[in-house]
Amino acid sequence: MGGISIWQLLIVFAIIVLLFGTKKLRNIGGDLGSAVKGFKKAISEDKEASADSEKITDKEADKKADTETTAAETKKESSKEKDQA
């Protein structure tokens, strides 16, 4: 009760085949398959790009920390030289 039986699905499928023809349905199926494939490829590329950007961000943070450390060391050295002079 309320469910769709296999016979009802077969009748609907037969009507669709009669209306559109097998050639057009094959083309629609191919187009739909290539669209899904392209979508999956775009999603995987997006995930790779976000992972790469996270790696780049980590590298930039490391470079910034190294630069700040070097700048602090340089200030200490220059202040020591001033004190010695």
C-alpha positions as a Markdown table, in Angstrom:
| # | Residue | x | y | z |
|---|---|---|---|---|
| 1 | Met | 0.0 | 0.0 | 0.0 |
| 2 | Gly | 1.5 | 3.3 | -1.1 |
| 3 | Gly | 4.7 | 1.7 | -2.6 |
| 4 | Ile | 5.6 | 1.5 | -6.2 |
| 5 | Ser | 5.7 | -2.1 | -7.5 |
| 6 | Ile | 8.2 | -3.4 | -10.1 |
| 7 | Trp | 5.3 | -3.6 | -12.7 |
| 8 | Gln | 4.5 | 0.1 | -12.3 |
| 9 | Leu | 8.1 | 1.0 | -12.8 |
| 10 | Leu | 8.3 | -1.1 | -15.9 |
| 11 | Ile | 5.2 | 0.5 | -17.4 |
| 12 | Val | 6.7 | 4.0 | -16.7 |
| 13 | Phe | 10.0 | 3.0 | -18.3 |
| 14 | Ala | 8.2 | 1.6 | -21.4 |
| 15 | Ile | 6.3 | 4.9 | -21.8 |
| 16 | Ile | 9.5 | 6.9 | -21.5 |
| 17 | Val | 11.2 | 4.7 | -24.1 |
| 18 | Leu | 8.2 | 5.2 | -26.4 |
| 19 | Leu | 8.2 | 9.0 | -26.0 |
| 20 | Phe | 12.0 | 9.6 | -26.3 |
| 21 | Gly | 13.4 | 6.6 | -28.1 |
| 22 | Thr | 16.4 | 4.6 | -27.1 |
| 23 | Lys | 19.0 | 6.7 | -29.0 |
| 24 | Lys | 18.0 | 9.9 | -27.2 |
| 25 | Leu | 17.9 | 8.1 | -23.8 |
| 26 | Arg | 21.4 | 6.8 | -24.5 |
| 27 | Asn | 22.6 | 10.3 | -25.2 |
| 28 | Ile | 21.0 | 11.6 | -22.1 |
| 29 | Gly | 22.6 | 8.8 | -20.1 |
| 30 | Gly | 26.0 | 9.6 | -21.5 |
| 31 | Asp | 25.6 | 13.3 | -20.8 |
| 32 | Leu | 24.5 | 12.6 | -17.3 |
| 33 | Gly | 27.4 | 10.2 | -16.7 |
| 34 | Ser | 30.0 | 12.7 | -18.0 |
| 35 | Ala | 28.4 | 15.5 | -15.9 |
| 36 | Val | 28.7 | 13.3 | -12.7 |
| 37 | Lys | 32.3 | 12.4 | -13.7 |
| 38 | Gly | 33.2 | 16.1 | -14.1 |
| 39 | Phe | 31.5 | 16.9 | -10.8 |
| 40 | Lys | 33.5 | 14.3 | -9.0 |
| 41 | Lys | 36.7 | 15.5 | -10.6 |
| 42 | Ala | 36.0 | 19.1 | -9.6 |
| 43 | Ile | 35.3 | 18.0 | -6.0 |
| 44 | Ser | 38.6 | 16.0 | -5.8 |
| 45 | Glu | 40.6 | 18.9 | -7.3 |
| 46 | Asp | 39.0 | 21.3 | -4.8 |
| 47 | Lys | 40.0 | 19.1 | -1.9 |
| 48 | Glu | 43.5 | 18.8 | -3.2 |
| 49 | Ala | 43.7 | 22.6 | -3.7 |
| 50 | Ser | 42.5 | 23.2 | -0.1 |
| 51 | Ala | 45.0 | 20.7 | 1.2 |
| 52 | Asp | 47.8 | 22.4 | -0.8 |
| 53 | Ser | 46.8 | 25.8 | 0.5 |
| 54 | Glu | 46.9 | 24.5 | 4.1 |
| 55 | Lys | 50.4 | 23.2 | 3.4 |
| 56 | Ile | 51.4 | 26.5 | 1.9 |
| 57 | Thr | 49.9 | 28.4 | 4.9 |
| 58 | Asp | 51.9 | 26.2 | 7.3 |
| 59 | Lys | 55.1 | 26.9 | 5.3 |
| 60 | Glu | 54.4 | 30.6 | 5.3 |
| 61 | Ala | 53.8 | 30.5 | 9.1 |
| 62 | Asp | 57.1 | 28.7 | 9.5 |
| 63 | Lys | 58.9 | 31.3 | 7.4 |
| 64 | Lys | 57.3 | 34.1 | 9.3 |
| 65 | Ala | 58.4 | 32.6 | 12.6 |
| 66 | Asp | 61.9 | 32.1 | 11.3 |
| 67 | Thr | 62.0 | 35.7 | 10.1 |
| 68 | Glu | 60.8 | 36.9 | 13.5 |
| 69 | Thr | 63.3 | 34.8 | 15.3 |
| 70 | Thr | 66.1 | 36.0 | 13.1 |
| 71 | Ala | 65.0 | 39.7 | 13.6 |
| 72 | Ala | 64.9 | 39.2 | 17.3 |
| 73 | Glu | 68.4 | 37.7 | 17.3 |
| 74 | Thr | 69.7 | 40.5 | 15.2 |
| 75 | Lys | 68.3 | 43.1 | 17.6 |
| 76 | Lys | 69.9 | 41.3 | 20.6 |
| 77 | Glu | 73.3 | 41.2 | 18.8 |
| 78 | Ser | 73.1 | 44.9 | 17.8 |
| 79 | Ser | 72.1 | 45.8 | 21.4 |
| 80 | Lys | 75.1 | 43.7 | 22.8 |
| 81 | Glu | 77.4 | 45.5 | 20.3 |
| 82 | Lys | 76.1 | 48.9 | 21.5 |
| 83 | Asp | 76.6 | 47.9 | 25.1 |
| 84 | Gln | 80.2 | 46.7 | 24.4 |
| 85 | Ala | 81.0 | 50.0 | 22.6 |
